[in-house]
PDB file of C-alpha atoms and ligand atoms in Angstrom:
ATOM      1  CA  MET A 167       0.000   0.000   0.000  1.00 38.00           C
ATOM      2  CA  SER A 168       1.391   3.405  -0.878  1.00 41.00           C
ATOM      3  CA  SER A 169       2.016   6.003   1.804  1.00 41.00           C
ATOM      4  CA  MET A 170      -0.654   8.172   0.194  1.00 40.00           C
ATOM      5  CA  SER A 171      -3.384   5.573   0.490  1.00 40.00           C
ATOM      6  CA  ARG A 172      -2.277   4.701   4.056  1.00 38.00           C
ATOM      7  CA  ARG A 173      -2.527   8.342   4.907  1.00 38.00           C
ATOM      8  CA  HIS A 174      -5.993   8.571   3.422  1.00 40.00           C
ATOM      9  CA  LEU A 175      -7.098   5.665   5.612  1.00 38.00           C
ATOM     10  CA  ILE A 176      -5.637   7.284   8.713  1.00 36.00           C
ATOM     11  CA  ILE A 177      -7.360  10.510   7.845  1.00 37.00           C
ATOM     12  CA  ALA A 178     -10.655   8.686   7.295  1.00 39.00           C
ATOM     13  CA  ALA A 179     -10.322   6.852  10.629  1.00 41.00           C
ATOM     14  CA  THR A 180      -9.462   9.881  12.735  1.00 40.00           C
ATOM     15  CA  GLY A 181     -11.578  12.461  10.956  1.00 39.00           C
ATOM     16  CA  ILE A 182      -8.609  14.816  10.904  1.00 42.00           C
ATOM     17  CA  THR A 183      -8.483  17.098   7.884  1.00 40.00           C
ATOM     18  CA  ILE A 184      -5.217  18.247   6.392  1.00 40.00           C
ATOM     19  CA  SER A 185      -4.713  20.866   3.760  1.00 41.00           C
ATOM     20  CA  PRO A 186      -4.265  19.845   0.107  1.00 40.00           C
ATOM     21  CA  ARG A 187      -0.899  21.570   0.267  1.00 40.00           C
ATOM     22  CA  LEU A 188       0.345  19.107   2.918  1.00 38.00           C
ATOM     23  CA  VAL A 189      -0.954  16.163   0.915  1.00 39.00           C
ATOM     24  CA  PHE A 190       0.876  17.463  -2.136  1.00 41.00           C
ATOM     25  CA  ALA A 191       4.075  17.927  -0.137  1.00 40.00           C
ATOM     26  CA  GLN A 192       3.912  14.333   1.095  1.00 39.00           C
ATOM     27  CA  ALA A 193       3.260  12.988  -2.401  1.00 41.00           C
ATOM     28  CA  ALA A 194       6.182  14.971  -3.753  1.00 42.00           C
ATOM     29  CA  ALA A 195       8.487  13.647  -1.034  1.00 43.00           C
ATOM     30  CA  SER A 196       7.575   9.993  -1.586  1.00 45.00           C
ATOM     31  CA  ALA A 197       7.736  10.042  -5.413  1.00 53.00           C
ATOM     32  CA  PRO A 198       9.715  12.927  -6.918  1.00 65.00           C
ATOM     33  CA  SER A 199       7.751  14.319  -9.851  1.00 79.00           C
ATOM     34  CA  ALA A 200      10.895  15.663 -11.505  1.00 92.00           C
ATOM     35  CA  PRO A 201      13.791  13.300 -10.752  1.00 96.00           C
ATOM     36  CA  PHE A 202      15.994  14.646 -13.553  1.00 97.00           C
ATOM     37  CA  LYS A 203      17.522  18.100 -13.326  1.00 97.00           C
ATOM     38  CA  VAL A 204      20.128  20.325 -14.948  1.00 97.00           C
ATOM     39  CA  ASP A 205      22.942  20.698 -12.427  1.00 94.00           C
ATOM     40  CA  PRO A 206      24.052  24.244 -11.567  1.00 94.00           C
ATOM     41  CA  LEU A 207      27.016  25.546 -13.548  1.00 96.00           C
ATOM     42  CA  THR A 208      30.132  25.904 -11.386  1.00 96.00           C
ATOM     43  CA  TYR A 209      31.255  28.947 -13.404  1.00 98.00           C
ATOM     44  CA  ALA A 210      29.567  31.946 -15.004  1.00 98.00           C
ATOM     45  CA  ALA A 211      27.920  31.410 -18.395  1.00 98.00           C
ATOM     46  CA  SER A 212      30.203  34.116 -19.797  1.00 98.00           C
ATOM     47  CA  ALA A 213      33.362  32.624 -18.266  1.00 98.00           C
ATOM     48  CA  LEU A 214      34.292  30.736 -21.428  1.00 98.00           C
ATOM     49  CA  GLU A 215      34.376  33.830 -23.647  1.00 98.00           C
ATOM     50  CA  PRO A 216      35.660  34.534 -26.218  1.00 98.00           C
ATOM     51  CA  HIS A 217      35.708  30.828 -27.139  1.00 98.00           C
ATOM     52  CA  ILE A 218      32.041  30.192 -26.262  1.00 98.00           C
ATOM     53  CA  ASP A 219      29.888  33.270 -25.683  1.00 98.00           C
ATOM     54  CA  GLY A 220      27.606  33.622 -22.680  1.00 98.00           C
ATOM     55  CA  LYS A 221      24.421  33.863 -24.744  1.00 98.00           C
ATOM     56  CA  THR A 222      25.167  30.558 -26.457  1.00 98.00           C
ATOM     57  CA  MET A 223      25.883  28.957 -23.076  1.00 98.00           C
ATOM     58  CA  GLU A 224      22.617  30.251 -21.614  1.00 98.00           C
ATOM     59  CA  ILE A 225      20.452  29.136 -24.530  1.00 98.00           C
ATOM     60  CA  HIS A 226      22.250  25.824 -24.780  1.00 98.00           C
ATOM     61  CA  ARG A 227      21.895  25.000 -21.098  1.00 98.00           C
ATOM     62  CA  ASP A 228      18.678  26.733 -20.012  1.00 97.00           C
ATOM     63  CA  ARG A 229      16.670  25.868 -23.112  1.00 98.00           C
ATOM     64  CA  HIS A 230      18.162  22.921 -24.999  1.00 98.00           C
ATOM     65  CA  HIS A 231      19.425  20.859 -22.045  1.00 98.00           C
ATOM     66  CA  GLN A 232      16.410  21.848 -19.951  1.00 98.00           C
ATOM     67  CA  ALA A 233      14.053  20.687 -22.721  1.00 98.00           C
ATOM     68  CA  TYR A 234      15.683  17.237 -22.764  1.00 98.00           C
ATOM     69  CA  VAL A 235      15.320  17.069 -18.975  1.00 98.00           C
ATOM     70  CA  THR A 236      11.664  18.152 -19.117  1.00 98.00           C
ATOM     71  CA  ASN A 237      10.975  15.404 -21.665  1.00 98.00           C
ATOM     72  CA  LEU A 238      12.687  12.853 -19.413  1.00 98.00           C
ATOM     73  CA  ASN A 239      10.652  13.908 -16.394  1.00 98.00           C
ATOM     74  CA  ASN A 240       7.493  13.440 -18.454  1.00 97.00           C
ATOM     75  CA  PHE A 241       8.588   9.907 -19.413  1.00 97.00           C
ATOM     76  CA  ALA A 242       9.468   9.201 -15.768  1.00 96.00           C
ATOM     77  CA  LYS A 243       5.902   9.961 -14.603  1.00 95.00           C
ATOM     78  CA  ASP A 244       4.652   6.694 -16.098  1.00 93.00           C
ATOM     79  CA  ASN A 245       8.003   4.904 -16.153  1.00 95.00           C
ATOM     80  CA  PRO A 246       9.762   5.724 -12.872  1.00 94.00           C
ATOM     81  CA  SER A 247      12.324   2.967 -13.407  1.00 93.00           C
ATOM     82  CA  ILE A 248      14.220   5.163 -15.902  1.00 96.00           C
ATOM     83  CA  ALA A 249      15.077   7.470 -13.011  1.00 96.00           C
ATOM     84  CA  ASP A 250      15.676   4.785 -10.385  1.00 95.00           C
ATOM     85  CA  LYS A 251      18.595   3.080 -12.121  1.00 94.00           C
ATOM     86  CA  PRO A 252      22.031   4.530 -12.901  1.00 95.00           C
ATOM     87  CA  ILE A 253      22.048   6.299 -16.270  1.00 96.00           C
ATOM     88  CA  ALA A 254      24.708   3.910 -17.600  1.00 96.00           C
ATOM     89  CA  GLU A 255      22.451   0.962 -16.800  1.00 96.00           C
ATOM     90  CA  VAL A 256      19.435   2.458 -18.597  1.00 97.00           C
ATOM     91  CA  LEU A 257      21.419   3.581 -21.650  1.00 98.00           C
ATOM     92  CA  GLY A 258      23.332   0.311 -21.701  1.00 97.00           C
ATOM     93  CA  ASN A 259      20.114  -1.715 -21.983  1.00 97.00           C
ATOM     94  CA  LEU A 260      17.697   0.316 -24.094  1.00 97.00           C
ATOM     95  CA  ALA A 261      16.061  -2.925 -25.272  1.00 97.00           C
ATOM     96  CA  ALA A 262      14.461  -3.148 -21.813  1.00 96.00           C
ATOM     97  CA  ILE A 263      12.655   0.189 -22.289  1.00 96.00           C
ATOM     98  CA  PRO A 264       9.013  -0.045 -23.453  1.00 95.00           C
ATOM     99  CA  ASP A 265       8.648   0.401 -27.228  1.00 96.00           C
ATOM    100  CA  ALA A 266       6.521   3.528 -26.897  1.00 95.00           C
ATOM    101  CA  ILE A 267       9.247   5.540 -25.145  1.00 97.00           C
ATOM    102  CA  ARG A 268      12.466   3.778 -26.217  1.00 97.00           C
ATOM    103  CA  THR A 269      13.468   6.328 -28.861  1.00 98.00           C
ATOM    104  CA  GLY A 270      12.503   9.197 -26.567  1.00 98.00           C
ATOM    105  CA  VAL A 271      14.593   7.812 -23.716  1.00 98.00           C
ATOM    106  CA  ARG A 272      17.505   7.135 -26.066  1.00 98.00           C
ATOM    107  CA  ASN A 273      17.464  10.716 -27.356  1.00 98.00           C
ATOM    108  CA  ASN A 274      16.681  12.585 -24.149  1.00 98.00           C
ATOM    109  CA  LEU A 275      18.619  10.514 -21.603  1.00 98.00           C
ATOM    110  CA  GLY A 276      21.547  10.383 -24.031  1.00 98.00           C
ATOM    111  CA  ALA A 277      21.299  14.165 -24.322  1.00 98.00           C
ATOM    112  CA  HIS A 278      21.112  14.580 -20.542  1.00 98.00           C
ATOM    113  CA  ALA A 279      24.244  12.452 -20.059  1.00 98.00           C
ATOM    114  CA  ASN A 280      26.081  14.236 -22.867  1.00 98.00           C
ATOM    115  CA  HIS A 281      25.281  17.734 -21.657  1.00 98.00           C
ATOM    116  CA  SER A 282      25.854  17.004 -17.953  1.00 98.00           C
ATOM    117  CA  MET A 283      29.342  15.791 -18.912  1.00 98.00           C
ATOM    118  CA  PHE A 284      29.860  18.755 -21.257  1.00 98.00           C
ATOM    119  CA  TRP A 285      29.262  21.471 -18.617  1.00 98.00           C
ATOM    120  CA  GLN A 286      31.448  19.569 -16.154  1.00 98.00           C
ATOM    121  CA  ILE A 287      34.518  19.267 -18.390  1.00 98.00           C
ATOM    122  CA  MET A 288      34.647  22.947 -19.296  1.00 98.00           C
ATOM    123  CA  GLY A 289      35.634  25.945 -17.200  1.00 98.00           C
ATOM    124  CA  PRO A 290      37.873  29.005 -17.112  1.00 97.00           C
ATOM    125  CA  ASN A 291      41.601  28.550 -16.408  1.00 94.00           C
ATOM    126  CA  GLY A 292      41.385  24.834 -17.053  1.00 96.00           C
ATOM    127  CA  GLY A 293      45.143  24.286 -17.186  1.00 96.00           C
ATOM    128  CA  ASN A 294      46.860  21.678 -19.333  1.00 97.00           C
ATOM    129  CA  ALA A 295      46.854  17.917 -19.664  1.00 97.00           C
ATOM    130  CA  HIS A 296      49.409  16.371 -17.319  1.00 95.00           C
ATOM    131  CA  GLY A 297      50.146  13.286 -15.238  1.00 96.00           C
ATOM    132  CA  ASP A 298      48.280  10.033 -15.915  1.00 97.00           C
ATOM    133  CA  VAL A 299      45.920  11.581 -18.476  1.00 98.00           C
ATOM    134  CA  LEU A 300      48.761  13.046 -20.523  1.00 98.00           C
ATOM    135  CA  ALA A 301      50.634   9.739 -20.352  1.00 98.00           C
ATOM    136  CA  ALA A 302      47.545   7.937 -21.687  1.00 98.00           C
ATOM    137  CA  ILE A 303      47.095  10.557 -24.434  1.00 98.00           C
ATOM    138  CA  ASP A 304      50.757  10.124 -25.443  1.00 98.00           C
ATOM    139  CA  ARG A 305      50.452   6.331 -25.398  1.00 98.00           C
ATOM    140  CA  ASP A 306      47.070   5.869 -27.123  1.00 98.00           C
ATOM    141  CA  LEU A 307      46.456   9.007 -29.176  1.00 98.00           C
ATOM    142  CA  GLY A 308      49.917  10.107 -30.266  1.00 98.00           C
ATOM    143  CA  GLY A 309      50.209  13.148 -27.994  1.00 98.00           C
ATOM    144  CA  ILE A 310      48.097  16.182 -27.230  1.00 98.00           C
ATOM    145  CA  GLU A 311      48.572  17.901 -30.602  1.00 98.00           C
ATOM    146  CA  LYS A 312      47.639  14.782 -32.549  1.00 98.00           C
ATOM    147  CA  LEU A 313      44.652  14.224 -30.246  1.00 98.00           C
ATOM    148  CA  GLN A 314      43.375  17.708 -30.980  1.00 98.00           C
ATOM    149  CA  THR A 315      43.966  17.402 -34.738  1.00 98.00           C
ATOM    150  CA  ASP A 316      42.312  13.984 -34.977  1.00 98.00           C
ATOM    151  CA  PHE A 317      39.448  14.878 -32.592  1.00 98.00           C
ATOM    152  CA  ASN A 318      38.672  18.055 -34.536  1.00 98.00           C
ATOM    153  CA  ALA A 319      38.788  16.168 -37.839  1.00 98.00           C
ATOM    154  CA  ALA A 320      36.431  13.504 -36.473  1.00 98.00           C
ATOM    155  CA  GLY A 321      34.078  16.191 -35.147  1.00 98.00           C
ATOM    156  CA  GLY A 322      34.154  17.898 -38.529  1.00 98.00           C
ATOM    157  CA  ARG A 323      33.147  14.649 -40.248  1.00 98.00           C
ATOM    158  CA  VAL A 324      30.006  14.177 -38.136  1.00 98.00           C
ATOM    159  CA  PHE A 325      27.236  14.671 -40.712  1.00 98.00           C
ATOM    160  CA  GLY A 326      24.378  16.653 -39.258  1.00 96.00           C
ATOM    161  CA  SER A 327      24.156  16.609 -35.477  1.00 98.00           C
ATOM    162  CA  GLY A 328      26.200  14.553 -33.057  1.00 98.00           C
ATOM    163  CA  TRP A 329      29.149  14.372 -30.695  1.00 98.00           C
ATOM    164  CA  VAL A 330      32.843  13.621 -30.789  1.00 98.00           C
ATOM    165  CA  PHE A 331      34.319  11.873 -27.745  1.00 99.00           C
ATOM    166  CA  VAL A 332      37.461  10.529 -26.199  1.00 98.00           C
ATOM    167  CA  THR A 333      36.254   7.268 -24.696  1.00 98.00           C
ATOM    168  CA  VAL A 334      38.042   5.573 -21.817  1.00 98.00           C
ATOM    169  CA  SER A 335      38.086   1.895 -20.893  1.00 96.00           C
ATOM    170  CA  LYS A 336      38.349   0.523 -17.356  1.00 94.00           C
ATOM    171  CA  GLU A 337      42.002  -0.138 -18.122  1.00 96.00           C
ATOM    172  CA  GLY A 338      42.423   3.544 -18.933  1.00 97.00           C
ATOM    173  CA  GLU A 339      42.796   3.111 -22.700  1.00 98.00           C
ATOM    174  CA  LEU A 340      41.665   6.085 -24.759  1.00 98.00           C
ATOM    175  CA  ALA A 341      40.053   6.263 -28.218  1.00 98.00           C
ATOM    176  CA  ILE A 342      38.461   8.972 -30.366  1.00 98.00           C
ATOM    177  CA  GLU A 343      34.892   8.065 -31.333  1.00 98.00           C
ATOM    178  CA  THR A 344      31.867   9.900 -32.730  1.00 98.00           C
ATOM    179  CA  ARG A 345      28.157   9.310 -32.208  1.00 98.00           C
ATOM    180  CA  PRO A 346      25.140  10.619 -34.163  1.00 98.00           C
ATOM    181  CA  ASN A 347      22.333  12.652 -32.602  1.00 98.00           C
ATOM    182  CA  GLN A 348      22.437  12.380 -28.787  1.00 98.00           C
ATOM    183  CA  ASP A 349      23.839   8.864 -28.624  1.00 98.00           C
ATOM    184  CA  HIS A 350      26.380   8.276 -25.878  1.00 98.00           C
ATOM    185  CA  PRO A 351      29.209   5.717 -25.549  1.00 98.00           C
ATOM    186  CA  MET A 352      27.356   4.294 -22.519  1.00 97.00           C
ATOM    187  CA  MET A 353      24.934   2.764 -25.065  1.00 98.00           C
ATOM    188  CA  ASP A 354      27.852   0.490 -26.035  1.00 96.00           C
ATOM    189  CA  GLY A 355      28.947  -0.119 -22.457  1.00 95.00           C
ATOM    190  CA  LYS A 356      31.736   2.469 -22.779  1.00 96.00           C
ATOM    191  CA  ARG A 357      32.494   5.673 -20.906  1.00 97.00           C
ATOM    192  CA  ALA A 358      33.306   9.165 -22.173  1.00 98.00           C
ATOM    193  CA  LEU A 359      36.392  10.851 -20.758  1.00 98.00           C
ATOM    194  CA  LEU A 360      35.461  14.039 -22.606  1.00 98.00           C
ATOM    195  CA  GLY A 361      33.351  15.086 -25.545  1.00 98.00           C
ATOM    196  CA  ASN A 362      32.355  18.047 -27.659  1.00 98.00           C
ATOM    197  CA  ASP A 363      28.876  18.881 -28.907  1.00 98.00           C
ATOM    198  CA  VAL A 364      28.830  19.501 -32.659  1.00 98.00           C
ATOM    199  CA  TRP A 365      25.113  20.243 -32.944  1.00 98.00           C
ATOM    200  CA  GLU A 366      24.740  23.667 -34.543  1.00 97.00           C
ATOM    201  CA  HIS A 367      23.023  24.955 -31.386  1.00 97.00           C
ATOM    202  CA  ALA A 368      26.398  24.621 -29.622  1.00 98.00           C
ATOM    203  CA  TYR A 369      28.122  27.198 -31.801  1.00 98.00           C
ATOM    204  CA  TYR A 370      25.832  28.807 -34.377  1.00 97.00           C
ATOM    205  CA  LEU A 371      25.316  32.230 -32.749  1.00 96.00           C
ATOM    206  CA  ASN A 372      29.018  33.012 -32.738  1.00 96.00           C
ATOM    207  CA  TYR A 373      30.561  30.739 -35.364  1.00 98.00           C
ATOM    208  CA  GLN A 374      27.623  30.369 -37.819  1.00 97.00           C
ATOM    209  CA  ASN A 375      28.633  27.543 -40.192  1.00 96.00           C
ATOM    210  CA  ARG A 376      32.301  27.527 -39.098  1.00 97.00           C
ATOM    211  CA  ARG A 377      32.294  24.305 -37.095  1.00 98.00           C
ATOM    212  CA  ALA A 378      36.038  23.817 -37.629  1.00 98.00           C
ATOM    213  CA  ASP A 379      36.787  27.144 -35.909  1.00 98.00           C
ATOM    214  CA  TYR A 380      34.533  26.208 -32.987  1.00 98.00           C
ATOM    215  CA  LEU A 381      36.189  22.788 -32.631  1.00 98.00           C
ATOM    216  CA  LYS A 382      39.630  24.412 -32.551  1.00 98.00           C
ATOM    217  CA  ALA A 383      38.646  27.156 -30.070  1.00 98.00           C
ATOM    218  CA  TRP A 384      36.776  24.702 -27.802  1.00 98.00           C
ATOM    219  CA  TRP A 385      40.033  23.216 -26.501  1.00 98.00           C
ATOM    220  CA  ASN A 386      40.630  26.538 -24.691  1.00 98.00           C
ATOM    221  CA  THR A 387      37.570  25.803 -22.523  1.00 98.00           C
ATOM    222  CA  VAL A 388      38.601  22.317 -21.367  1.00 98.00           C
ATOM    223  CA  ASN A 389      39.028  21.928 -17.600  1.00 98.00           C
ATOM    224  CA  TRP A 390      41.861  19.430 -17.291  1.00 98.00           C
ATOM    225  CA  ARG A 391      41.369  19.126 -13.534  1.00 97.00           C
ATOM    226  CA  ALA A 392      37.891  17.737 -14.213  1.00 97.00           C
ATOM    227  CA  ILE A 393      39.379  15.420 -16.849  1.00 98.00           C
ATOM    228  CA  ASP A 394      41.915  14.152 -14.266  1.00 97.00           C
ATOM    229  CA  GLU A 395      39.068  13.282 -11.903  1.00 97.00           C
ATOM    230  CA  ARG A 396      37.069  11.614 -14.655  1.00 98.00           C
ATOM    231  CA  TYR A 397      40.060   9.538 -15.758  1.00 98.00           C
ATOM    232  CA  ALA A 398      40.685   8.291 -12.218  1.00 97.00           C
ATOM    233  CA  ALA A 399      36.977   7.563 -11.766  1.00 97.00           C
ATOM    234  CA  ALA A 400      36.784   5.670 -15.068  1.00 97.00           C
ATOM    235  CA  LYS A 401      39.644   3.393 -13.995  1.00 97.00           C
ATOM    236  CA  ALA A 402      38.037   2.896 -10.581  1.00 97.00           C
ATOM    237  CA  GLY A 403      34.680   2.057 -12.199  1.00 95.00           C
ATOM    238  CA  THR A 404      32.978   4.967 -10.452  1.00 96.00           C
ATOM    239  CA  LEU A 405      32.424   7.369 -13.374  1.00 96.00           C
ATOM    240  CA  VAL A 406      28.661   8.014 -13.253  1.00 92.00           C
ATOM    241  CA  ILE A 407      28.133  10.155 -16.374  1.00 93.00           C
TER     242      ILE A 407
HETATM  243 MN1  MN3 B 518      23.774  20.487 -27.182  1.00 62.73          MN
END
């Protein structure tokens, strides 16, 4: 029996009346109506200028990412299990999602994972690659310059909308991979160390059709301290998004 129906019985038995507002508060506490949310930015929207302008950041996060999250919360009303399990588990087993919402969950949960990662790996004064991450980049991707050249080329080849990633295995091996639309490496049981959004909404206000210029400038926004943490978490098996 749910806590709501128990409460109704108690109320009926005692004759006590409680305000609708209290009932609503209890219902909200026992079953969150909006389990997905856009996390707060840890830096100002304008902090990445001139590489990414504040207006683009605001529209991208407050409208595009928020719209994906709103869609997810609507799916979760009738399918709470999509919010109860780790994102990697849901995205890693989309076949288990009911037919009617599978494509919607793929697109919107993929988008939520992609964007949550994206805001986290950027920031002002992000420093440079060093330590274990740099060693892995040297070993697997031919060094930082070759990584950037190859990553930008791969991002440039994405036809239409999609993402370019550096994926990381549990052993710490790195690879450059792309995905269409809002697909995420977690759909293949992999993890993203970092990734860049090459949907036009990520750059169009400032760069118009010049995706190559955006891809090149984007490296100035990367927060290598966050990448260090993600790399360690990936090897420990604790990287959530
Ligand atoms: Mn986007």
